[in-house]
PDB file of C-alpha atoms in Angstrom:
ATOM      1  CA  MET A 136     -35.325 -21.946  13.991  1.00 76.00           C
ATOM      2  CA  LEU A 137     -36.434 -24.924  16.009  1.00 86.00           C
ATOM      3  CA  GLU A 138     -38.617 -24.125  18.994  1.00 88.00           C
ATOM      4  CA  ILE A 139     -39.847 -26.150  21.957  1.00 90.00           C
ATOM      5  CA  ARG A 140     -43.346 -26.258  20.467  1.00 88.00           C
ATOM      6  CA  HIS A 141     -41.953 -27.916  17.343  1.00 89.00           C
ATOM      7  CA  LEU A 142     -40.330 -30.640  19.441  1.00 91.00           C
ATOM      8  CA  GLU A 143     -43.608 -31.149  21.291  1.00 89.00           C
ATOM      9  CA  THR A 144     -45.586 -31.285  18.035  1.00 89.00           C
ATOM     10  CA  LEU A 145     -43.446 -33.965  16.429  1.00 91.00           C
ATOM     11  CA  THR A 146     -43.403 -35.953  19.668  1.00 91.00           C
ATOM     12  CA  ALA A 147     -47.192 -35.841  19.824  1.00 88.00           C
ATOM     13  CA  ILE A 148     -47.471 -36.986  16.172  1.00 89.00           C
ATOM     14  CA  ARG A 149     -45.152 -39.906  16.805  1.00 89.00           C
ATOM     15  CA  GLU A 150     -46.959 -40.975  19.962  1.00 85.00           C
ATOM     16  CA  ALA A 151     -50.484 -40.413  18.648  1.00 85.00           C
ATOM     17  CA  GLY A 152     -49.990 -41.994  15.228  1.00 83.00           C
ATOM     18  CA  SER A 153     -52.213 -39.478  13.420  1.00 83.00           C
ATOM     19  CA  LEU A 154     -52.512 -35.719  12.990  1.00 86.00           C
ATOM     20  CA  GLN A 155     -56.033 -35.626  14.410  1.00 86.00           C
ATOM     21  CA  GLU A 156     -55.127 -37.427  17.646  1.00 86.00           C
ATOM     22  CA  ALA A 157     -51.928 -35.403  17.974  1.00 86.00           C
ATOM     23  CA  ALA A 158     -53.964 -32.212  17.602  1.00 87.00           C
ATOM     24  CA  ASP A 159     -56.319 -33.407  20.353  1.00 85.00           C
ATOM     25  CA  ARG A 160     -53.385 -34.091  22.670  1.00 82.00           C
ATOM     26  CA  LEU A 161     -51.971 -30.623  22.009  1.00 86.00           C
ATOM     27  CA  HIS A 162     -55.399 -28.977  22.387  1.00 85.00           C
ATOM     28  CA  VAL A 163     -55.308 -27.390  18.909  1.00 89.00           C
ATOM     29  CA  THR A 164     -57.286 -28.008  15.722  1.00 90.00           C
ATOM     30  CA  GLN A 165     -55.952 -30.384  13.089  1.00 89.00           C
ATOM     31  CA  SER A 166     -55.823 -27.441  10.678  1.00 90.00           C
ATOM     32  CA  ALA A 167     -53.643 -25.419  13.058  1.00 90.00           C
ATOM     33  CA  LEU A 168     -51.360 -28.395  13.600  1.00 89.00           C
ATOM     34  CA  SER A 169     -50.988 -28.958   9.845  1.00 89.00           C
ATOM     35  CA  HIS A 170     -50.246 -25.280   9.308  1.00 90.00           C
ATOM     36  CA  GLN A 171     -47.556 -25.339  12.018  1.00 89.00           C
ATOM     37  CA  LEU A 172     -45.981 -28.425  10.489  1.00 90.00           C
ATOM     38  CA  ARG A 173     -45.927 -26.953   6.959  1.00 91.00           C
ATOM     39  CA  ASP A 174     -44.477 -23.684   8.289  1.00 90.00           C
ATOM     40  CA  LEU A 175     -41.623 -25.614   9.915  1.00 90.00           C
ATOM     41  CA  GLU A 176     -40.999 -27.586   6.715  1.00 89.00           C
ATOM     42  CA  VAL A 177     -40.677 -24.302   4.824  1.00 91.00           C
ATOM     43  CA  ARG A 178     -38.223 -22.978   7.391  1.00 89.00           C
ATOM     44  CA  LEU A 179     -36.113 -26.130   7.322  1.00 90.00           C
ATOM     45  CA  LYS A 180     -36.509 -26.599   3.566  1.00 91.00           C
ATOM     46  CA  THR A 181     -37.200 -30.291   4.006  1.00 92.00           C
ATOM     47  CA  PRO A 182     -40.369 -32.409   4.446  1.00 92.00           C
ATOM     48  CA  LEU A 183     -41.095 -33.756   7.902  1.00 90.00           C
ATOM     49  CA  LEU A 184     -44.133 -35.861   7.024  1.00 87.00           C
ATOM     50  CA  ASN A 185     -44.609 -38.285   4.124  1.00 87.00           C
ATOM     51  CA  ARG A 186     -48.219 -37.482   3.258  1.00 82.00           C
ATOM     52  CA  ARG A 187     -48.419 -40.055   0.436  1.00 80.00           C
ATOM     53  CA  THR A 188     -48.628 -42.919   2.934  1.00 78.00           C
ATOM     54  CA  ARG A 189     -51.649 -43.853   5.008  1.00 77.00           C
ATOM     55  CA  PRO A 190     -51.239 -43.026   7.768  1.00 76.00           C
ATOM     56  CA  ALA A 191     -48.681 -40.314   7.044  1.00 79.00           C
ATOM     57  CA  ARG A 192     -45.195 -41.245   8.233  1.00 86.00           C
ATOM     58  CA  LEU A 193     -42.442 -39.132   9.741  1.00 89.00           C
ATOM     59  CA  THR A 194     -39.443 -38.577   7.477  1.00 91.00           C
ATOM     60  CA  THR A 195     -35.766 -39.095   8.323  1.00 92.00           C
ATOM     61  CA  ALA A 196     -35.441 -35.364   9.040  1.00 92.00           C
ATOM     62  CA  ALA A 197     -38.346 -35.561  11.492  1.00 90.00           C
ATOM     63  CA  LEU A 198     -36.725 -38.515  13.234  1.00 93.00           C
ATOM     64  CA  ARG A 199     -33.520 -36.484  13.677  1.00 93.00           C
ATOM     65  CA  ILE A 200     -35.537 -33.742  15.330  1.00 93.00           C
ATOM     66  CA  LEU A 201     -37.277 -36.304  17.529  1.00 92.00           C
ATOM     67  CA  ALA A 202     -33.898 -37.565  18.744  1.00 94.00           C
ATOM     68  CA  LEU A 203     -33.257 -34.007  19.939  1.00 94.00           C
ATOM     69  CA  ALA A 204     -36.735 -33.835  21.469  1.00 92.00           C
ATOM     70  CA  ASP A 205     -36.101 -37.036  23.426  1.00 92.00           C
ATOM     71  CA  GLU A 206     -33.035 -35.406  24.930  1.00 92.00           C
ATOM     72  CA  ILE A 207     -34.389 -31.908  25.545  1.00 92.00           C
ATOM     73  CA  LEU A 208     -38.018 -32.343  26.618  1.00 90.00           C
ATOM     74  CA  PRO A 209     -37.404 -34.635  29.626  1.00 88.00           C
ATOM     75  CA  ARG A 210     -34.718 -32.264  30.901  1.00 90.00           C
ATOM     76  CA  LEU A 211     -37.034 -29.311  30.376  1.00 89.00           C
ATOM     77  CA  LYS A 212     -39.851 -30.983  32.310  1.00 83.00           C
ATOM     78  CA  ALA A 213     -37.500 -32.015  35.116  1.00 78.00           C
ATOM     79  CA  THR A 214     -36.274 -28.429  35.401  1.00 82.00           C
ATOM     80  CA  GLU A 215     -39.840 -27.137  35.517  1.00 77.00           C
ATOM     81  CA  ARG A 216     -40.645 -29.559  38.341  1.00 67.00           C
ATOM     82  CA  GLU A 217     -37.472 -28.502  40.159  1.00 67.00           C
ATOM     83  CA  LEU A 218     -38.405 -24.832  39.816  1.00 72.00           C
ATOM     84  CA  GLN A 219     -41.855 -25.551  41.214  1.00 62.00           C
ATOM     85  CA  ARG A 220     -40.271 -27.255  44.222  1.00 58.00           C
ATOM     86  CA  LEU A 221     -37.766 -24.433  44.536  1.00 61.00           C
ATOM     87  CA  ALA A 222     -40.603 -21.901  44.561  1.00 62.00           C
ATOM     88  CA  ALA A 223     -42.126 -23.878  47.414  1.00 54.00           C
ATOM     89  CA  GLY A 224     -38.862 -23.418  49.331  1.00 56.00           C
ATOM     90  CA  ARG A 225     -38.066 -27.090  49.910  1.00 61.00           C
ATOM     91  CA  THR A 226     -35.334 -27.733  47.368  1.00 67.00           C
ATOM     92  CA  GLY A 227     -32.346 -26.043  45.821  1.00 76.00           C
ATOM     93  CA  ARG A 228     -28.602 -26.280  45.414  1.00 86.00           C
ATOM     94  CA  LEU A 229     -25.983 -25.425  48.014  1.00 91.00           C
ATOM     95  CA  HIS A 230     -22.510 -25.616  46.513  1.00 93.00           C
ATOM     96  CA  LEU A 231     -20.093 -24.193  49.074  1.00 93.00           C
ATOM     97  CA  ALA A 232     -16.444 -23.173  49.005  1.00 92.00           C
ATOM     98  CA  ILE A 233     -14.402 -22.215  52.060  1.00 89.00           C
ATOM     99  CA  GLU A 234     -11.504 -19.790  52.300  1.00 82.00           C
ATOM    100  CA  CYS A 235     -10.825 -20.683  55.930  1.00 78.00           C
ATOM    101  CA  HIS A 236      -8.347 -23.531  56.531  1.00 75.00           C
ATOM    102  CA  SER A 237      -9.816 -24.234  59.983  1.00 79.00           C
ATOM    103  CA  CYS A 238     -13.500 -24.149  59.017  1.00 83.00           C
ATOM    104  CA  PHE A 239     -13.887 -27.889  58.444  1.00 80.00           C
ATOM    105  CA  GLN A 240     -14.034 -28.292  62.236  1.00 81.00           C
ATOM    106  CA  TRP A 241     -17.523 -26.821  62.472  1.00 89.00           C
ATOM    107  CA  LEU A 242     -18.743 -26.835  58.863  1.00 91.00           C
ATOM    108  CA  MET A 243     -18.900 -30.598  58.391  1.00 90.00           C
ATOM    109  CA  PRO A 244     -21.147 -31.182  61.460  1.00 92.00           C
ATOM    110  CA  ALA A 245     -23.315 -28.240  60.347  1.00 93.00           C
ATOM    111  CA  LEU A 246     -23.750 -29.717  56.862  1.00 93.00           C
ATOM    112  CA  ASP A 247     -24.550 -33.164  58.288  1.00 92.00           C
ATOM    113  CA  ALA A 248     -27.317 -31.695  60.450  1.00 91.00           C
ATOM    114  CA  PHE A 249     -28.628 -29.569  57.575  1.00 91.00           C
ATOM    115  CA  ARG A 250     -28.763 -32.581  55.232  1.00 90.00           C
ATOM    116  CA  GLN A 251     -31.050 -34.455  57.618  1.00 88.00           C
ATOM    117  CA  ASN A 252     -33.646 -31.665  57.585  1.00 84.00           C
ATOM    118  CA  TRP A 253     -33.272 -30.654  53.925  1.00 87.00           C
ATOM    119  CA  PRO A 254     -32.635 -33.890  51.990  1.00 86.00           C
ATOM    120  CA  ASP A 255     -33.781 -32.405  48.666  1.00 83.00           C
ATOM    121  CA  VAL A 256     -31.099 -29.703  48.642  1.00 88.00           C
ATOM    122  CA  ALA A 257     -28.050 -30.752  46.612  1.00 88.00           C
ATOM    123  CA  LEU A 258     -24.884 -30.215  48.676  1.00 91.00           C
ATOM    124  CA  ASP A 259     -21.290 -29.902  47.534  1.00 90.00           C
ATOM    125  CA  LEU A 260     -18.199 -28.600  49.329  1.00 88.00           C
ATOM    126  CA  SER A 261     -14.783 -27.540  48.078  1.00 84.00           C
ATOM    127  CA  ALA A 262     -11.762 -25.690  49.463  1.00 75.00           C
ATOM    128  CA  ALA A 263     -11.193 -22.379  47.682  1.00 65.00           C
ATOM    129  CA  PHE A 264      -7.466 -22.218  48.266  1.00 60.00           C
ATOM    130  CA  SER A 265      -6.458 -22.570  44.613  1.00 63.00           C
ATOM    131  CA  PHE A 266      -9.098 -20.511  42.791  1.00 71.00           C
ATOM    132  CA  ALA A 267     -10.975 -17.225  43.134  1.00 80.00           C
ATOM    133  CA  PRO A 268     -14.316 -18.184  44.740  1.00 87.00           C
ATOM    134  CA  LEU A 269     -16.172 -14.854  44.597  1.00 90.00           C
ATOM    135  CA  PRO A 270     -16.165 -14.646  40.768  1.00 91.00           C
ATOM    136  CA  ALA A 271     -17.339 -18.281  40.764  1.00 91.00           C
ATOM    137  CA  LEU A 272     -20.164 -17.245  43.118  1.00 94.00           C
ATOM    138  CA  VAL A 273     -21.176 -14.407  40.799  1.00 93.00           C
ATOM    139  CA  ARG A 274     -21.134 -16.763  37.776  1.00 92.00           C
ATOM    140  CA  GLY A 275     -23.404 -19.232  39.582  1.00 90.00           C
ATOM    141  CA  ASP A 276     -20.815 -22.006  39.870  1.00 91.00           C
ATOM    142  CA  LEU A 277     -21.014 -21.653  43.669  1.00 93.00           C
ATOM    143  CA  ASP A 278     -23.871 -20.714  45.982  1.00 94.00           C
ATOM    144  CA  VAL A 279     -22.045 -19.911  49.241  1.00 95.00           C
ATOM    145  CA  VAL A 280     -18.481 -18.838  50.012  1.00 94.00           C
ATOM    146  CA  ILE A 281     -17.279 -18.930  53.625  1.00 93.00           C
ATOM    147  CA  THR A 282     -14.836 -16.038  53.958  1.00 90.00           C
ATOM    148  CA  SER A 283     -13.445 -13.417  56.296  1.00 86.00           C
ATOM    149  CA  ASP A 284     -12.347 -11.304  53.335  1.00 83.00           C
ATOM    150  CA  PRO A 285     -15.482  -9.517  52.066  1.00 88.00           C
ATOM    151  CA  GLN A 286     -14.943  -7.775  48.745  1.00 87.00           C
ATOM    152  CA  PRO A 287     -17.610  -5.168  47.920  1.00 89.00           C
ATOM    153  CA  MET A 288     -19.698  -6.392  44.975  1.00 91.00           C
ATOM    154  CA  ASP A 289     -23.157  -5.193  44.016  1.00 91.00           C
ATOM    155  CA  VAL A 290     -24.482  -8.718  43.441  1.00 94.00           C
ATOM    156  CA  ILE A 291     -23.121 -10.308  46.648  1.00 95.00           C
ATOM    157  CA  GLN A 292     -24.449 -10.115  50.197  1.00 95.00           C
ATOM    158  CA  TYR A 293     -22.313 -11.071  53.215  1.00 95.00           C
ATOM    159  CA  LEU A 294     -24.184 -12.825  56.015  1.00 94.00           C
ATOM    160  CA  PRO A 295     -22.169 -12.829  59.278  1.00 95.00           C
ATOM    161  CA  LEU A 296     -21.639 -16.153  61.038  1.00 94.00           C
ATOM    162  CA  PHE A 297     -19.566 -15.119  64.065  1.00 93.00           C
ATOM    163  CA  SER A 298     -16.605 -13.024  65.188  1.00 93.00           C
ATOM    164  CA  TYR A 299     -13.402 -14.569  66.506  1.00 94.00           C
ATOM    165  CA  GLU A 300     -10.079 -13.383  67.879  1.00 95.00           C
ATOM    166  CA  LEU A 301      -6.852 -13.982  66.018  1.00 95.00           C
ATOM    167  CA  VAL A 302      -4.282 -15.009  68.631  1.00 96.00           C
ATOM    168  CA  LEU A 303      -0.613 -15.971  68.626  1.00 97.00           C
ATOM    169  CA  ALA A 304       0.155 -19.616  69.375  1.00 96.00           C
ATOM    170  CA  VAL A 305       3.568 -20.139  71.004  1.00 97.00           C
ATOM    171  CA  ALA A 306       5.300 -23.095  72.641  1.00 96.00           C
ATOM    172  CA  ALA A 307       5.174 -23.189  76.427  1.00 93.00           C
ATOM    173  CA  ALA A 308       8.986 -23.009  76.415  1.00 94.00           C
ATOM    174  CA  ASN A 309       9.077 -19.950  74.123  1.00 96.00           C
ATOM    175  CA  PRO A 310      10.028 -16.762  76.035  1.00 95.00           C
ATOM    176  CA  LEU A 311       6.939 -15.077  74.516  1.00 96.00           C
ATOM    177  CA  ALA A 312       4.720 -17.462  76.507  1.00 95.00           C
ATOM    178  CA  GLN A 313       5.136 -15.277  79.614  1.00 95.00           C
ATOM    179  CA  TYR A 314       3.357 -12.355  77.932  1.00 96.00           C
ATOM    180  CA  LYS A 315      -0.401 -11.945  77.885  1.00 96.00           C
ATOM    181  CA  TYR A 316      -0.149  -9.383  75.086  1.00 95.00           C
ATOM    182  CA  ILE A 317       2.383  -9.310  72.267  1.00 95.00           C
ATOM    183  CA  GLU A 318       3.553  -6.176  70.485  1.00 97.00           C
ATOM    184  CA  PRO A 319       4.637  -6.300  66.806  1.00 97.00           C
ATOM    185  CA  ASP A 320       8.368  -5.778  67.469  1.00 96.00           C
ATOM    186  CA  GLN A 321       8.404  -8.909  69.631  1.00 97.00           C
ATOM    187  CA  LEU A 322       7.931 -10.978  66.477  1.00 97.00           C
ATOM    188  CA  ALA A 323      10.944  -9.509  64.670  1.00 97.00           C
ATOM    189  CA  ASP A 324      13.160 -12.408  65.800  1.00 96.00           C
ATOM    190  CA  GLN A 325      10.527 -15.136  65.399  1.00 97.00           C
ATOM    191  CA  VAL A 326       9.785 -17.626  62.620  1.00 97.00           C
ATOM    192  CA  LEU A 327       6.155 -17.093  61.665  1.00 97.00           C
ATOM    193  CA  ILE A 328       4.268 -20.194  60.511  1.00 97.00           C
ATOM    194  CA  THR A 329       1.295 -19.507  58.256  1.00 94.00           C
ATOM    195  CA  TYR A 330      -1.078 -21.224  55.889  1.00 89.00           C
ATOM    196  CA  PRO A 331       0.050 -21.124  52.229  1.00 86.00           C
ATOM    197  CA  VAL A 332      -1.613 -17.780  51.557  1.00 81.00           C
ATOM    198  CA  GLU A 333      -0.144 -14.545  50.159  1.00 83.00           C
ATOM    199  CA  LYS A 334       1.144 -12.122  52.806  1.00 87.00           C
ATOM    200  CA  GLN A 335      -1.325  -9.433  51.745  1.00 83.00           C
ATOM    201  CA  ARG A 336      -4.166 -11.809  52.633  1.00 80.00           C
ATOM    202  CA  LEU A 337      -2.940 -12.628  56.157  1.00 88.00           C
ATOM    203  CA  ASP A 338      -4.404 -10.689  59.080  1.00 89.00           C
ATOM    204  CA  ILE A 339      -1.231 -11.000  61.125  1.00 94.00           C
ATOM    205  CA  PHE A 340       0.472  -8.818  58.515  1.00 95.00           C
ATOM    206  CA  THR A 341      -2.295  -6.467  57.374  1.00 91.00           C
ATOM    207  CA  THR A 342      -3.598  -5.553  60.832  1.00 91.00           C
ATOM    208  CA  PHE A 343      -0.630  -6.123  63.136  1.00 95.00           C
ATOM    209  CA  LEU A 344       2.855  -6.285  61.597  1.00 96.00           C
ATOM    210  CA  ASP A 345       2.579  -4.088  58.494  1.00 95.00           C
ATOM    211  CA  PRO A 346       1.194  -0.987  60.280  1.00 95.00           C
ATOM    212  CA  ALA A 347       4.164  -1.202  62.650  1.00 96.00           C
ATOM    213  CA  GLY A 348       6.666  -1.786  59.837  1.00 96.00           C
ATOM    214  CA  VAL A 349       7.788  -5.103  61.353  1.00 96.00           C
ATOM    215  CA  GLU A 350       8.824  -8.270  59.520  1.00 96.00           C
ATOM    216  CA  PRO A 351       9.307 -11.650  61.202  1.00 97.00           C
ATOM    217  CA  ALA A 352      12.762 -13.231  61.039  1.00 96.00           C
ATOM    218  CA  ALA A 353      11.450 -15.866  58.589  1.00 96.00           C
ATOM    219  CA  LEU A 354       8.273 -17.392  57.200  1.00 96.00           C
ATOM    220  CA  ARG A 355       7.315 -21.045  57.105  1.00 96.00           C
ATOM    221  CA  LYS A 356       4.155 -22.405  55.501  1.00 94.00           C
ATOM    222  CA  ALA A 357       2.041 -25.428  56.390  1.00 91.00           C
ATOM    223  CA  GLU A 358      -1.300 -26.551  54.943  1.00 84.00           C
ATOM    224  CA  LEU A 359      -3.059 -28.051  57.992  1.00 86.00           C
ATOM    225  CA  THR A 360      -3.797 -26.633  61.433  1.00 88.00           C
ATOM    226  CA  PRO A 361      -2.594 -29.767  63.350  1.00 90.00           C
ATOM    227  CA  ILE A 362       0.745 -29.585  61.530  1.00 93.00           C
ATOM    228  CA  ILE A 363       1.108 -25.890  62.357  1.00 94.00           C
ATOM    229  CA  VAL A 364       0.350 -26.607  66.004  1.00 93.00           C
ATOM    230  CA  GLN A 365       2.931 -29.397  66.110  1.00 94.00           C
ATOM    231  CA  LEU A 366       5.543 -27.120  64.573  1.00 96.00           C
ATOM    232  CA  VAL A 367       4.778 -24.449  67.162  1.00 96.00           C
ATOM    233  CA  ALA A 368       4.890 -26.956  70.015  1.00 94.00           C
ATOM    234  CA  SER A 369       8.315 -28.171  68.861  1.00 94.00           C
ATOM    235  CA  GLN A 370       9.575 -24.557  68.885  1.00 95.00           C
ATOM    236  CA  ARG A 371       9.937 -24.298  65.114  1.00 96.00           C
ATOM    237  CA  GLY A 372       8.101 -20.988  65.153  1.00 97.00           C
ATOM    238  CA  VAL A 373       4.920 -19.171  66.212  1.00 97.00           C
ATOM    239  CA  ALA A 374       1.554 -18.916  64.430  1.00 97.00           C
ATOM    240  CA  ALA A 375      -1.424 -16.554  64.352  1.00 96.00           C
ATOM    241  CA  LEU A 376      -4.601 -18.662  64.350  1.00 94.00           C
ATOM    242  CA  PRO A 377      -8.297 -18.271  65.230  1.00 93.00           C
ATOM    243  CA  ASN A 378      -8.778 -18.682  68.984  1.00 92.00           C
ATOM    244  CA  TRP A 379     -11.376 -21.431  68.529  1.00 89.00           C
ATOM    245  CA  ALA A 380      -9.024 -23.498  66.365  1.00 90.00           C
ATOM    246  CA  LEU A 381      -6.613 -23.855  69.322  1.00 91.00           C
ATOM    247  CA  THR A 382      -9.028 -24.841  72.082  1.00 86.00           C
ATOM    248  CA  GLU A 383      -8.393 -28.589  71.884  1.00 83.00           C
ATOM    249  CA  TYR A 384      -4.630 -28.123  72.256  1.00 87.00           C
ATOM    250  CA  LEU A 385      -4.513 -25.773  75.240  1.00 82.00           C
ATOM    251  CA  ASN A 386      -5.089 -28.408  77.938  1.00 81.00           C
ATOM    252  CA  GLN A 387      -2.078 -30.454  76.910  1.00 81.00           C
ATOM    253  CA  GLY A 388       0.433 -28.153  78.601  1.00 82.00           C
ATOM    254  CA  TRP A 389       2.811 -27.497  75.710  1.00 89.00           C
ATOM    255  CA  LEU A 390       0.996 -24.602  74.005  1.00 92.00           C
ATOM    256  CA  ARG A 391       0.193 -21.053  75.072  1.00 94.00           C
ATOM    257  CA  ILE A 392      -1.722 -18.243  73.392  1.00 94.00           C
ATOM    258  CA  CYS A 393      -0.963 -14.523  73.461  1.00 96.00           C
ATOM    259  CA  HIS A 394      -3.232 -11.675  72.419  1.00 97.00           C
ATOM    260  CA  LEU A 395      -2.086  -9.482  69.537  1.00 97.00           C
ATOM    261  CA  GLY A 396      -1.910  -6.070  71.165  1.00 95.00           C
ATOM    262  CA  THR A 397      -3.889  -4.904  74.171  1.00 94.00           C
ATOM    263  CA  GLN A 398      -7.139  -4.734  72.169  1.00 91.00           C
ATOM    264  CA  GLY A 399      -6.636  -8.014  70.330  1.00 94.00           C
ATOM    265  CA  VAL A 400      -7.299  -8.594  66.626  1.00 94.00           C
ATOM    266  CA  TRP A 401     -10.911  -9.576  65.949  1.00 94.00           C
ATOM    267  CA  ARG A 402     -12.303 -10.776  62.650  1.00 92.00           C
ATOM    268  CA  THR A 403     -15.758 -11.762  61.380  1.00 93.00           C
ATOM    269  CA  LEU A 404     -16.477 -14.871  59.338  1.00 93.00           C
ATOM    270  CA  TYR A 405     -19.154 -14.459  56.659  1.00 94.00           C
ATOM    271  CA  ALA A 406     -21.208 -16.549  54.282  1.00 95.00           C
ATOM    272  CA  ALA A 407     -21.161 -14.756  50.932  1.00 96.00           C
ATOM    273  CA  VAL A 408     -24.268 -15.370  48.776  1.00 96.00           C
ATOM    274  CA  ARG A 409     -25.842 -13.861  45.698  1.00 95.00           C
ATOM    275  CA  ILE A 410     -28.334 -11.163  46.654  1.00 94.00           C
ATOM    276  CA  GLU A 411     -31.199 -12.856  44.816  1.00 91.00           C
ATOM    277  CA  ASP A 412     -30.681 -16.032  46.886  1.00 89.00           C
ATOM    278  CA  ALA A 413     -30.360 -14.370  50.289  1.00 90.00           C
ATOM    279  CA  ASP A 414     -34.035 -14.947  51.206  1.00 87.00           C
ATOM    280  CA  ALA A 415     -34.225 -18.579  50.049  1.00 87.00           C
ATOM    281  CA  SER A 416     -35.712 -20.781  52.769  1.00 85.00           C
ATOM    282  CA  TYR A 417     -33.049 -23.481  52.512  1.00 88.00           C
ATOM    283  CA  LEU A 418     -30.251 -20.894  52.638  1.00 90.00           C
ATOM    284  CA  ASN A 419     -31.695 -19.277  55.750  1.00 90.00           C
ATOM    285  CA  ALA A 420     -32.017 -22.734  57.289  1.00 90.00           C
ATOM    286  CA  PHE A 421     -28.358 -23.426  56.534  1.00 93.00           C
ATOM    287  CA  MET A 422     -27.296 -20.150  58.150  1.00 93.00           C
ATOM    288  CA  THR A 423     -29.347 -20.933  61.258  1.00 92.00           C
ATOM    289  CA  GLN A 424     -27.866 -24.428  61.473  1.00 93.00           C
ATOM    290  CA  ALA A 425     -24.324 -23.140  60.904  1.00 94.00           C
ATOM    291  CA  ARG A 426     -24.620 -20.550  63.671  1.00 93.00           C
ATOM    292  CA  GLU A 427     -26.147 -23.074  66.076  1.00 92.00           C
ATOM    293  CA  THR A 428     -23.344 -25.547  65.385  1.00 92.00           C
ATOM    294  CA  CYS A 429     -20.654 -22.897  65.774  1.00 92.00           C
ATOM    295  CA  PHE A 430     -21.873 -21.614  69.119  1.00 91.00           C
ATOM    296  CA  ARG A 431     -22.398 -25.142  70.393  1.00 88.00           C
ATOM    297  CA  THR A 432     -18.945 -26.421  69.408  1.00 88.00           C
ATOM    298  CA  LEU A 433     -16.557 -23.441  69.275  1.00 90.00           C
ATOM    299  CA  ASN A 434     -15.129 -21.515  72.226  1.00 87.00           C
ATOM    300  CA  GLY A 435     -14.286 -17.827  72.314  1.00 89.00           C
ATOM    301  CA  ILE A 436     -16.484 -16.644  69.441  1.00 91.00           C
ATOM    302  CA  LYS A 437     -19.008 -13.799  69.521  1.00 91.00           C
ATOM    303  CA  ALA A 438     -22.356 -13.317  67.846  1.00 91.00           C
ATOM    304  CA  VAL A 439     -22.704 -10.691  65.137  1.00 86.00           C
ATOM    305  CA  HIS A 440     -26.032  -9.090  64.316  1.00 70.00           C
ATOM    306  CA  PRO A 441     -27.102 -10.307  60.834  1.00 59.00           C
ATOM    307  CA  SER A 442     -27.652  -6.716  59.687  1.00 57.00           C
ATOM    308  CA  SER A 443     -24.054  -5.754  60.438  1.00 54.00           C
ATOM    309  CA  ALA A 444     -22.250  -4.447  57.390  1.00 48.00           C
ATOM    310  CA  ALA A 445     -19.343  -6.467  56.146  1.00 55.00           C
ATOM    311  CA  GLY A 446     -16.124  -4.580  56.594  1.00 42.00           C
ATOM    312  CA  THR A 447     -12.956  -5.284  54.689  1.00 39.00           C
ATOM    313  CA  SER A 448     -10.511  -7.626  56.310  1.00 40.00           C
ATOM    314  CA  SER A 449      -8.048 -10.271  55.256  1.00 40.00           C
ATOM    315  CA  ARG A 450      -8.601 -13.942  55.159  1.00 45.00           C
ATOM    316  CA  HIS A 451      -6.693 -15.714  57.936  1.00 52.00           C
TER     317      HIS A 451
END
């Protein structure tokens, strides 16, 4: 029953001190203002103005409505200003979630650089390892999801960041280190170290081991890339990781990488966004900054044309 115009009317009456001045502020006639006020009193079945006093005074019911107006109207005006700035392309919200355990390496520098050029865009970052990020993106809780697991949805667009090769990290002392390429059956007697992700979401299984009907001797899970690398180096197992995540460890002499098959296993990392946001200036600026940071700091990645369709792959 209450409308924004009613909140504005009572606010104007309180601030102006009289119906005539309130009508002037609202650019209506005093008669129209009185009619609106009486109509609202009929709807609410309670008086809002004590007309027996001079000047007329707001009743307790009117004061209750004004308490609501004091809460709602400033927020409404702030949102209108924000929308005007958003329409101008200089502000917005960029709440990101990542499904890639190794992505912090390049994402944090990219966000730092973006923040300097777009200070009015609200940034937030979370790891999407314990919740489903794509439904959160559709609901509007998130604005960007970094993923290599594109799920076809009508309301989501996948913007490619780069392609990378999934490689096998082995200890220098592991007999597999002598091979440039590894076939699936060579992992049947190995302990495979992975991130704590379901098997059906791991590329090493979906694209390499499962098609060949091969299972590793055992699985071991670790949360962080440095821990996985240390476990591999100490011959506790082998791990399939993005090639760029291993660059800093290769010059230390105790780690080797092997390609998965003669063709290698290549994946594409995407930024998933809602279709209606895909052309936002700040979002395009973030994508440009992210790609620049990636190709400046990561080794072994390849560019992907932005118009490339997102295929279906698994996450790690």
